Coordinates of C-alpha atoms and ligand atoms in Angstrom, one line a residue:
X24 CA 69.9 128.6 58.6
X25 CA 66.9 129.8 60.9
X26 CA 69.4 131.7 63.7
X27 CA 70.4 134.4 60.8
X28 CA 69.5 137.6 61.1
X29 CA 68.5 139.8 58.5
X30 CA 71.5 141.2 57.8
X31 CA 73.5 137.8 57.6
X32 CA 70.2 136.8 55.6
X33 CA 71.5 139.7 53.1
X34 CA 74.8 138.5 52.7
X35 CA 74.2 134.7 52.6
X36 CA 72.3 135.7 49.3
X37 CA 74.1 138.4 47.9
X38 CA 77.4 135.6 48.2
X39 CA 75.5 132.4 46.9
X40 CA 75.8 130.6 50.1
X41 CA 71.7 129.9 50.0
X42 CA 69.0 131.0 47.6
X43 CA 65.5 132.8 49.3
X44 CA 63.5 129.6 48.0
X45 CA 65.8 127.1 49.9
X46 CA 66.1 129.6 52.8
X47 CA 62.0 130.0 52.4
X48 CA 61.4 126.6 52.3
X49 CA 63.6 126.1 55.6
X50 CA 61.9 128.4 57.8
X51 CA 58.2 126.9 56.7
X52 CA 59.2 123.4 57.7
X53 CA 60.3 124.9 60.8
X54 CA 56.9 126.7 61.4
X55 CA 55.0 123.8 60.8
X56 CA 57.1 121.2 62.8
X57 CA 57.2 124.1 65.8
X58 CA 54.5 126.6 65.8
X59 CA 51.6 124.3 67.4
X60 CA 53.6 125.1 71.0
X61 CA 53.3 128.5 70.3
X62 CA 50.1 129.4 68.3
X63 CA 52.0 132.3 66.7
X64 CA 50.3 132.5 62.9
X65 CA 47.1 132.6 62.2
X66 CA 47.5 131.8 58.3
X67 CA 50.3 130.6 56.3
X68 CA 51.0 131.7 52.9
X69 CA 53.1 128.9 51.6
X70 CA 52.4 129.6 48.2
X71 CA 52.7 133.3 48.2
X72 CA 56.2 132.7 50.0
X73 CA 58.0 130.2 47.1
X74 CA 56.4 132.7 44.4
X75 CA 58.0 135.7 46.3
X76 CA 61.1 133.5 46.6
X77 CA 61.5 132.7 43.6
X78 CA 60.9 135.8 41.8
X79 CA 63.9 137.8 44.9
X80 CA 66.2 134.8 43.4
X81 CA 65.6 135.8 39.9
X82 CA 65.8 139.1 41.1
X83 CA 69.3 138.6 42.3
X84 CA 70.3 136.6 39.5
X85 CA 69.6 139.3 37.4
X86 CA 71.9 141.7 38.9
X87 CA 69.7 143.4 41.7
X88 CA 70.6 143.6 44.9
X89 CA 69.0 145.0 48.6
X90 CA 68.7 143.9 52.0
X91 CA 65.6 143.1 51.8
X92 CA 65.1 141.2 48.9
X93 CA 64.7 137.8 49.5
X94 CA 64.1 138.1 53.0
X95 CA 61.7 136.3 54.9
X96 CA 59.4 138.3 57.2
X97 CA 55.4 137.7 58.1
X98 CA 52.8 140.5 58.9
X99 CA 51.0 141.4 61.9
X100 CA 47.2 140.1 60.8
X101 CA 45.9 143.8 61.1
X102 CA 47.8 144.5 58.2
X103 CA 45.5 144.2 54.6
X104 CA 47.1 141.8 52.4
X105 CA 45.3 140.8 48.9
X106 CA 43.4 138.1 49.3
X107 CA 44.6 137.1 51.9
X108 CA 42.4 136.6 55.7
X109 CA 43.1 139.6 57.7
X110 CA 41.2 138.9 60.9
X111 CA 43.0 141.4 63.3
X112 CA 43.0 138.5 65.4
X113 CA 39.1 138.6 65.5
X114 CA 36.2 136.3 65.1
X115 CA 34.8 139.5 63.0
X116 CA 37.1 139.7 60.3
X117 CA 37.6 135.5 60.4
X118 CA 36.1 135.7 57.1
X119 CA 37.4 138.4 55.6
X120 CA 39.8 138.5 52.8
X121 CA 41.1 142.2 51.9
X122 CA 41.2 143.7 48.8
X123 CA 44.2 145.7 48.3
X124 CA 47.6 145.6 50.3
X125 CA 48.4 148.0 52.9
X126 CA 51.2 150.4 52.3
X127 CA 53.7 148.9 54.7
X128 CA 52.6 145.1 53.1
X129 CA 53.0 146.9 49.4
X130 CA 56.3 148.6 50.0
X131 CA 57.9 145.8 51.6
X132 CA 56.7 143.4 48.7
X133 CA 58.4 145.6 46.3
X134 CA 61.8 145.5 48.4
X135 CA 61.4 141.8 47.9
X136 CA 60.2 140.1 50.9
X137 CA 58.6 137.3 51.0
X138 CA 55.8 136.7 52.8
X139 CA 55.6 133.7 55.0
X140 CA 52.1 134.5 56.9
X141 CA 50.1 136.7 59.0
X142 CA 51.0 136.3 62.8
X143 CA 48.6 136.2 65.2
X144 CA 47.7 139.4 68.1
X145 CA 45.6 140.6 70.6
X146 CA 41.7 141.0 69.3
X147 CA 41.9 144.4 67.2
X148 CA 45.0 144.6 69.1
X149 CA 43.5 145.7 72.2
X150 CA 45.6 144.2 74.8
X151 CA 49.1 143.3 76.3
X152 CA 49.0 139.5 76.9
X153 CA 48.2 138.4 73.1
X154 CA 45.5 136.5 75.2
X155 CA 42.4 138.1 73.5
X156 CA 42.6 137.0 70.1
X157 CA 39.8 134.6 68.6
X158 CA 42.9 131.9 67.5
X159 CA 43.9 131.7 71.2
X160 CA 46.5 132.6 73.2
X161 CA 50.3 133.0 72.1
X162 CA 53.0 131.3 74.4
X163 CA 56.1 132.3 75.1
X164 CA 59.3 130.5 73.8
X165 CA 61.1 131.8 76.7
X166 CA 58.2 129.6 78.8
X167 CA 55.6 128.2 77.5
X168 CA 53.7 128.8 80.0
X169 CA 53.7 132.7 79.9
X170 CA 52.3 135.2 78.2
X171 CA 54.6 136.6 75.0
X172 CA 53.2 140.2 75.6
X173 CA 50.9 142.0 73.1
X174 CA 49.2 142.9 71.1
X175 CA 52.1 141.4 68.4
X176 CA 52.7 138.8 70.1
X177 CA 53.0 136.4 67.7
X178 CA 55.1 138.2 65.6
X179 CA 57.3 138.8 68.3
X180 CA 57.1 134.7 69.8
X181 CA 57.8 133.7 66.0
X182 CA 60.9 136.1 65.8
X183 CA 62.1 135.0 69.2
X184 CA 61.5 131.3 68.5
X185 CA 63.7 131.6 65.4
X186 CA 60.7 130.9 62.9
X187 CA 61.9 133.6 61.1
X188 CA 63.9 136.2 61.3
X189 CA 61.9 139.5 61.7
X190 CA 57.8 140.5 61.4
X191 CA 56.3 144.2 61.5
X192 CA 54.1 144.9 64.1
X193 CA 52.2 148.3 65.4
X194 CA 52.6 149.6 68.6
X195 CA 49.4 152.2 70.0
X196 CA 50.6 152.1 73.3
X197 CA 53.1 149.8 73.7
X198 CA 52.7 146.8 71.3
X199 CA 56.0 146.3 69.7
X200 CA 58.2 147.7 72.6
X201 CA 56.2 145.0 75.6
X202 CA 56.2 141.8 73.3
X203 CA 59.8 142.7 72.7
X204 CA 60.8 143.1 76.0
X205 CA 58.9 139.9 77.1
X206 CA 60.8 137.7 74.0
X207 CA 63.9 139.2 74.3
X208 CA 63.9 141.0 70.9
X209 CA 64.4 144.3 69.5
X210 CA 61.6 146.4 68.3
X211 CA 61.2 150.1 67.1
X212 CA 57.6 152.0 67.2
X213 CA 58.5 154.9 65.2
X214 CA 57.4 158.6 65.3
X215 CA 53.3 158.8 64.5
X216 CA 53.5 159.7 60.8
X217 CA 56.8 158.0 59.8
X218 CA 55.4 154.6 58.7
X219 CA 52.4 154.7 56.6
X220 CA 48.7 153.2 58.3
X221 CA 47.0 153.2 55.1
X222 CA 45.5 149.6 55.4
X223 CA 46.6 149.1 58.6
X224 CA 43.2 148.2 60.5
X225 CA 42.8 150.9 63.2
X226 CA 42.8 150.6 66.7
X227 CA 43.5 154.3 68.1
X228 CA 43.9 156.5 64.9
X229 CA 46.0 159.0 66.7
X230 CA 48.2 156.5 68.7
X231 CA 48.5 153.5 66.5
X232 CA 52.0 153.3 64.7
X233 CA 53.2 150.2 62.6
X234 CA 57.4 149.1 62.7
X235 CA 59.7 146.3 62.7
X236 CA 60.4 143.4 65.5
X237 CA 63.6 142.1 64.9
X238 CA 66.5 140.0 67.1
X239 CA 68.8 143.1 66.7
X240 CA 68.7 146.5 66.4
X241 CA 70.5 146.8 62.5
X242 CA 67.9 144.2 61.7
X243 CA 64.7 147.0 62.7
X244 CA 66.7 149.0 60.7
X245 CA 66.6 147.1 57.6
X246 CA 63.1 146.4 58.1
X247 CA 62.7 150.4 58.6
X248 CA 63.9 151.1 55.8
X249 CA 61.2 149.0 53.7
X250 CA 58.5 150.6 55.9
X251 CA 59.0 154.1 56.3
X252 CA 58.2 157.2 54.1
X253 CA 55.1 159.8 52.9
X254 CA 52.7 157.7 51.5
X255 CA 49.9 160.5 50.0
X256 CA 46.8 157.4 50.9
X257 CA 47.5 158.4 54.6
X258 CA 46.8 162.1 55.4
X259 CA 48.7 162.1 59.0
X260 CA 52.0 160.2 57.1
X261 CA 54.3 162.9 57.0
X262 CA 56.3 164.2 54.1
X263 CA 60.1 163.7 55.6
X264 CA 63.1 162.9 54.1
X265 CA 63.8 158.7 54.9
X266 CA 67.6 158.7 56.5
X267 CA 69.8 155.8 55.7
X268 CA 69.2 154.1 58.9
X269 CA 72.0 151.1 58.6
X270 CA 74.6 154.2 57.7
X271 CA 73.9 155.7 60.7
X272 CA 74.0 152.4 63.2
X273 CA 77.8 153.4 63.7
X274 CA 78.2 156.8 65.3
X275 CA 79.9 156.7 68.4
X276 CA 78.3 157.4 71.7
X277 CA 80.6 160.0 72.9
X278 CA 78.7 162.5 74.7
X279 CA 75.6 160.9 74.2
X280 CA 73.0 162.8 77.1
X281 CA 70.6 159.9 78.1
X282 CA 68.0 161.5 80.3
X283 CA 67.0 158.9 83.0
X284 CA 63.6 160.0 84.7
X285 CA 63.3 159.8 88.5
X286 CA 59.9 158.8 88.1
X287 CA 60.5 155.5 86.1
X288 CA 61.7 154.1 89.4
X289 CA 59.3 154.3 91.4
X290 CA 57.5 151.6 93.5
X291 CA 55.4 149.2 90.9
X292 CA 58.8 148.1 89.2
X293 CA 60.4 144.7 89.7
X294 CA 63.8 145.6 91.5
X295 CA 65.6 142.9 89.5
X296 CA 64.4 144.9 86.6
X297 CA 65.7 147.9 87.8
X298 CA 69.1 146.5 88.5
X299 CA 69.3 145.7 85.1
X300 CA 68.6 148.8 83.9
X301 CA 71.0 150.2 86.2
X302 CA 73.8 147.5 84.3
X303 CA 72.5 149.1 80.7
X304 CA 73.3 152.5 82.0
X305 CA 76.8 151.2 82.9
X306 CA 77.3 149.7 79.5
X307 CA 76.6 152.8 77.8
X308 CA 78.6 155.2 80.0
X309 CA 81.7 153.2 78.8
X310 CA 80.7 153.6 75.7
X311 CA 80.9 157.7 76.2
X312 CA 77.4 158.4 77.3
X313 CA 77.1 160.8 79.7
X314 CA 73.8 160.2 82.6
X315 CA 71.6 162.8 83.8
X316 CA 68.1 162.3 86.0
X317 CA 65.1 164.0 84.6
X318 CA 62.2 164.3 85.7
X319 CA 58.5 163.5 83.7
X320 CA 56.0 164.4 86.7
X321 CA 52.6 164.1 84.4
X322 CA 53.7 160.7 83.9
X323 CA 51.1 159.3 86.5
X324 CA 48.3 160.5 84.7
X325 CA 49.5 158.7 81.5
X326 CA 47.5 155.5 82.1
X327 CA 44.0 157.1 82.6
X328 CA 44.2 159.4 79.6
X329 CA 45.1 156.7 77.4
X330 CA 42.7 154.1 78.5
X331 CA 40.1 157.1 77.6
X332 CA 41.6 158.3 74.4
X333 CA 42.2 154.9 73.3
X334 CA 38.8 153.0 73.6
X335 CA 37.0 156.3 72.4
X336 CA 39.1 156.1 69.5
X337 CA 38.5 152.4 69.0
X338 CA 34.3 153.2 69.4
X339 CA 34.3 155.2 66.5
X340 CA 36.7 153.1 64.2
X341 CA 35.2 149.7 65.3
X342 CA 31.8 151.3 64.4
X343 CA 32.1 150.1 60.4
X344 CA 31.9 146.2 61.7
X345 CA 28.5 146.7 61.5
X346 CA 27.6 143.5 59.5
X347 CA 26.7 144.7 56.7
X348 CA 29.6 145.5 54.6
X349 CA 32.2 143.2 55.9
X350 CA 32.9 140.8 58.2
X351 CA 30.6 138.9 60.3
X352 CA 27.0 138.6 60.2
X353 CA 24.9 136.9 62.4
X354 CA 22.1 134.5 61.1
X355 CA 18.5 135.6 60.0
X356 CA 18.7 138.9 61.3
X357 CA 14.6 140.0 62.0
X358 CA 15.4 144.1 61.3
X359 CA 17.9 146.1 61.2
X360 CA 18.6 146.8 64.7
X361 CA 18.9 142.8 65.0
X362 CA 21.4 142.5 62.9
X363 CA 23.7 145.0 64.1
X364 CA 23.0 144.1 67.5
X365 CA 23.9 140.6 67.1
X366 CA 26.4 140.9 64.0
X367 CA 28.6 142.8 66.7
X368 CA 27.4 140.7 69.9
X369 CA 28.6 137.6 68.6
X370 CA 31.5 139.0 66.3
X371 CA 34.0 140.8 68.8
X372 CA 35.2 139.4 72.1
X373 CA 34.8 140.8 75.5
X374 CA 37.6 143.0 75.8
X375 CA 37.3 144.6 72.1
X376 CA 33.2 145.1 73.7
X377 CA 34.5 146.5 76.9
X378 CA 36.5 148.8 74.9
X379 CA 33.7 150.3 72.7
X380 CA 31.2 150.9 75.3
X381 CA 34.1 152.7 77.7
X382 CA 35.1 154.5 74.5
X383 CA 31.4 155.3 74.0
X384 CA 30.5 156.3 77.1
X385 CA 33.7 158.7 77.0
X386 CA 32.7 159.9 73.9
X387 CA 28.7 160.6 74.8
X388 CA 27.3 164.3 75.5
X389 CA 27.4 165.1 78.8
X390 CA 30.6 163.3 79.6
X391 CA 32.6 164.1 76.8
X392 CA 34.6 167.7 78.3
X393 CA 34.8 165.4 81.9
X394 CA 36.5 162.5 80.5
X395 CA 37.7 163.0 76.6
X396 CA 38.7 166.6 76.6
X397 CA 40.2 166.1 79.9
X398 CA 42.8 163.2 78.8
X399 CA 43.5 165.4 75.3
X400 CA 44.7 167.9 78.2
X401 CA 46.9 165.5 80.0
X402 CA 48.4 164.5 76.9
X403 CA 49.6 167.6 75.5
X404 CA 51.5 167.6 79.1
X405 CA 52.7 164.3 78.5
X406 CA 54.0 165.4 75.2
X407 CA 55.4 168.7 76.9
X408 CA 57.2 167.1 79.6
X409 CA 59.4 165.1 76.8
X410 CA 59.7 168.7 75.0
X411 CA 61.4 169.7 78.4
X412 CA 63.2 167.0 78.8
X413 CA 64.5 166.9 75.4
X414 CA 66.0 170.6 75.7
X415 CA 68.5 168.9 77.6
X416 CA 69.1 165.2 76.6
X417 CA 69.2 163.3 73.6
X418 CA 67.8 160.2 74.7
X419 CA 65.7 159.2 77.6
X420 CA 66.3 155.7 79.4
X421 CA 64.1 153.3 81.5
X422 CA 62.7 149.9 82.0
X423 CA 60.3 149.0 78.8
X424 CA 57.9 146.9 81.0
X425 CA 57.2 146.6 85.0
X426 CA 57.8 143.2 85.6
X427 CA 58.4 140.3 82.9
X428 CA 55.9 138.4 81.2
X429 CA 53.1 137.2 83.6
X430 CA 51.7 133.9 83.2
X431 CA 49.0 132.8 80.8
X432 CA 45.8 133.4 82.4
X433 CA 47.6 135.7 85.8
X434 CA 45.5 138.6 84.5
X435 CA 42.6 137.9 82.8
X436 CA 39.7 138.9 85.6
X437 CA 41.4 142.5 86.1
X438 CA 41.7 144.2 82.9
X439 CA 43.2 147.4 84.7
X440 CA 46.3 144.9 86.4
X441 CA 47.1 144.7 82.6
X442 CA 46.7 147.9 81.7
X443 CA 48.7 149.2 84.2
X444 CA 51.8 147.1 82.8
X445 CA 52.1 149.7 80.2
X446 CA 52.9 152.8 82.2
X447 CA 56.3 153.0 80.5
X448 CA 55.7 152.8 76.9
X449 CA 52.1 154.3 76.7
X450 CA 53.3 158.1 76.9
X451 CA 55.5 157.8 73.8
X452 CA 52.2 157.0 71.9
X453 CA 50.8 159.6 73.8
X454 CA 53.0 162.4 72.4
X455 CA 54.0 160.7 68.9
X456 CA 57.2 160.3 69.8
X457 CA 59.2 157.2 68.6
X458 CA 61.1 154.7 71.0
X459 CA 62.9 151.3 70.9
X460 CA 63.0 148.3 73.3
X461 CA 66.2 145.8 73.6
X462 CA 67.0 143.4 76.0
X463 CA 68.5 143.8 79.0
X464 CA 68.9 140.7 80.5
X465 CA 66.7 138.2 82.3
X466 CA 64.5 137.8 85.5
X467 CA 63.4 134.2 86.6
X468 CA 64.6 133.3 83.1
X469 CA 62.6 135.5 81.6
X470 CA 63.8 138.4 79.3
X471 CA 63.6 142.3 80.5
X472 CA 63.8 144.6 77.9
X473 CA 65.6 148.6 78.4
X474 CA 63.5 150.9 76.6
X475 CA 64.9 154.5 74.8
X476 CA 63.2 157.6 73.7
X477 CA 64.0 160.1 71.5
X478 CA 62.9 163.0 69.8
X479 CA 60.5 163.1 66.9
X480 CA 61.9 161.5 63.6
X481 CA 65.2 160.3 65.6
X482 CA 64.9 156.6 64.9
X483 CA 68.0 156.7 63.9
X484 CA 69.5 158.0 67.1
X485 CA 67.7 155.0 68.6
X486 CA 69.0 152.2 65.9
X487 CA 72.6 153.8 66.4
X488 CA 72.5 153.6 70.5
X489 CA 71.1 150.4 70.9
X490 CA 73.3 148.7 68.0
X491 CA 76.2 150.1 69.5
X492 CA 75.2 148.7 72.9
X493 CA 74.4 145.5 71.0
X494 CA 77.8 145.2 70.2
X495 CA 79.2 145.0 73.8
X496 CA 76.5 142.8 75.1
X497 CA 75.1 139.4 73.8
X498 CA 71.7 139.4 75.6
X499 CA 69.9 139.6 72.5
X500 CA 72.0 136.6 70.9
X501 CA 70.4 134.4 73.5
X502 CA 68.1 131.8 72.4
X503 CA 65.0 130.4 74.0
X504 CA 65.5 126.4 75.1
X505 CA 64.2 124.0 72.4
X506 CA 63.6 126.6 69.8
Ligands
LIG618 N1 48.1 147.3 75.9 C1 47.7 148.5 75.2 C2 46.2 148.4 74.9 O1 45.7 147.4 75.2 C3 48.5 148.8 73.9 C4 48.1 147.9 72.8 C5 48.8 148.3 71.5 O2 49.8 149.0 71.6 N2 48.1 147.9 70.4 O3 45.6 149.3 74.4

């Protein structure tokens, strides 16, 4: 029962074949008797899940149906759930329990999910490795001795390790598109202002974007579904009609233009990767899509604005762990200044500290127009390079990550090596705009993941290319050894 999919998930229930409590039950064995190789939850909501179980069965039984309801899913830990620890993977919030729901947790919930747990992630989900979190590193079901990307990484190693069959995640500059790509799944960071970040602790405000890891592309589109729409709590969601995204999974690719920029393949990319990108272009020109090379030449500057506009972001939002009104606190504080000093010393890690005092330093008078100002610039090129090359394709194509996942440790004395694994996904955050990684085959045995663009609120374009490309390829049916 654990290697269904969402969408077979739907149909087992809607026919009888299985109720949500025995499928619910199934799946929690399975974390329990599996999850200590991986370290993918940080807490378990057993009780929550049969409750939510059982009510989607009486639910059904009473004549309702959905595609959700019933479904088992678990929630990046950055997402607020009632009562529930939400650490954001940090010693911080360890202790903290939130009092409301987010939006995306809230909506979901009412579509009927059921809730198995809150999956562990990069600290504050700064990072690309999943290695920062207080709970410890997440491994890799492709190899457990690799990193499973980040910062959802365990949301994506519990989805690729068939613990369940999809999670949400966020993505600020690359963080459901890498751990895809480095767990052979499919994942969708939708358009900033399409899924709702009301409760959704924040990293970047202006980057971070929450949306669905799945094993296929209909199944992010179910999850979509749940997730997206205005929600009046958060004043950058944006009021826009929610397409029927599993309607749309079927158009045909004839004529599709998929813009493949020059500068994707440049030196810095794994030449097995790009031969397998090359093969995904192949598949989809038989499928009627027509190639064309574009060019993105601000590109290169991508890295250094984000890792400015990010951590300055993250300086001011981190700012309200503080010590005093949630979170951790140090011990007999002498003033003040002690206990901020110390609540914060001892509560966040290293890089989450690194982070804040780049940010800060960013952010200070004096350096602000040099450093902050000057990456705002070089995004609004960024964002008008894709406005150029949008006037000409409908989708852009290219390799979601560098090289595959590293090994667990490989980077962890040279921050910038890691950040400079997300050249390729960072610039959609950078302009807003929404893209979708899928696998592409492997390297070394490990998965490499094709990642597409498209222009704002096209989701659906995305869903609809890489389902249709889904069904003339099976990498993303492959399963990891021993899961
Ligand atoms: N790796 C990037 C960072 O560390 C992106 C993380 C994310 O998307 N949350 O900031």
């Amino acid at each position: 029962m654990h290697q269904l999919t969402l969408a077979e998930i739907a149909r087992g229930l809607a026919d009888k074949k299985f109720s949500s409590e025995e499928l619910t039950k199934v799946l929690l064995a399975r974390i329990t008797q599996l999850d200590p190789q991986l370290n993918s939850f940080i807490s378990l909501t057993e009780e929550l899940a049969l409750e939510q179980a059982k009510a989607a069965d009486v639910r059904r039984a009473n004549g309702e149906s959905g595609a959700l309801l019933g479904a088992p899913i678990a929630h990046k830990d950055l997402f607020c759930t009632q009562g529930i620890r939400t650490s954001c993977g940090s010693k911080m919030l360890d202790n903290f329990k939130a009092p409301y729901d987010a939006t995306v947790v809230s909506k979901l919930a009412a579509a009927g999910t059921v809730t198995l747990g809150k999956t562990n992630m990069d600290e504050f989900a700064m990072g690309s490795a999943n290695e920062s979190s207080w709970y410890g590193a997440v491994k890799n079901p492709w190899n457990l001795e690799h990193v499973p990307g980040g910062s959802s990484g365990g949301s994506a190693a519990a989805v690729a390790a068939r613990l369940l069959p999809a999670a949400t995640a966020t993505d600020t500059g690359g963080s459901i598109r890498q751990p895809a790509a480095f767990t052979n799944l499919t994942g969708l960071k939708p358009t900033y202002g399409r899924v709702s970040r009301w409760g959704m602790i924040a990293y970047a405000s202006s980057l971070d974007q929450g949306g669905p890891l799945a094993r296929t592309a209909e199944d992010c589109a179910i999850l979509l579904q749940g997730m997206a729409g205005f929600d009046p709590n958060d004043s950058t969601s944006i009021d826009e009609p929610v397409p029927d995204y599993a309607a749309g999974l079927n158009g045909s690719l004839q004529g599709l233009r998929i813009g493949v920029p020059k500068e994707y393949f440049g030196a810095g990319l794994d030449p097995r990767i790009a031969d397998l990108i090359q093969n995904s272009i192949k598949e989809l020109q038989k499928l009627g899509a027509v190639i064309k090379e574009i060019s993105l030449p601000n590109m290169q500057h991508a890295i250094p604005a984000y890792y400015v506009i990010a951590p300055a972001e993250a300086s001011s939002n981190l700012s309200r762990f503080d010590g005093v009104r949630f979170g951790h606190r140090c011990e007999d504080p002498k003033n003040l200044e002690d206990l901020y000093k110390r609540s914060r010393g001892e509560g966040f890690g290293a890089e989450v500290q690194r982070r804040i005092m780049v940010g800060a330093y960013a952010l200070s008078a004096g350096y602000y127009d040099a450093y902050y100002l000057k990456a705002q610039k070089i995004r609004r090129l960024v964002k008008n390079d894709f406005m150029t090359a949008f006037n000409e394709v409908d989708i852009i194509l290219g390799p979601t990550t560098p090289n595959p996942a590293w090994k667990l440790g490989a980077k962890n004395s040279d921050p910038v090596a890691a950040y400079l694994e997300d050249v390729y996904t960072i610039t959609a955050n950078l302009a807003g705009l929404p893209g979708l990684s899928m696998p592409a085959g492997f390297v070394d045995g490990l998965p490499v993941g094709v990642q597409l663009l498209a222009p704002y609120f096209q989701e659906g374009r995305l869903l609809n290319v890489a389902h249709q490309y889904q069904l003339h390829t099976d990498w993303h049916t492959r399963t990891p050894t021993g899961f």
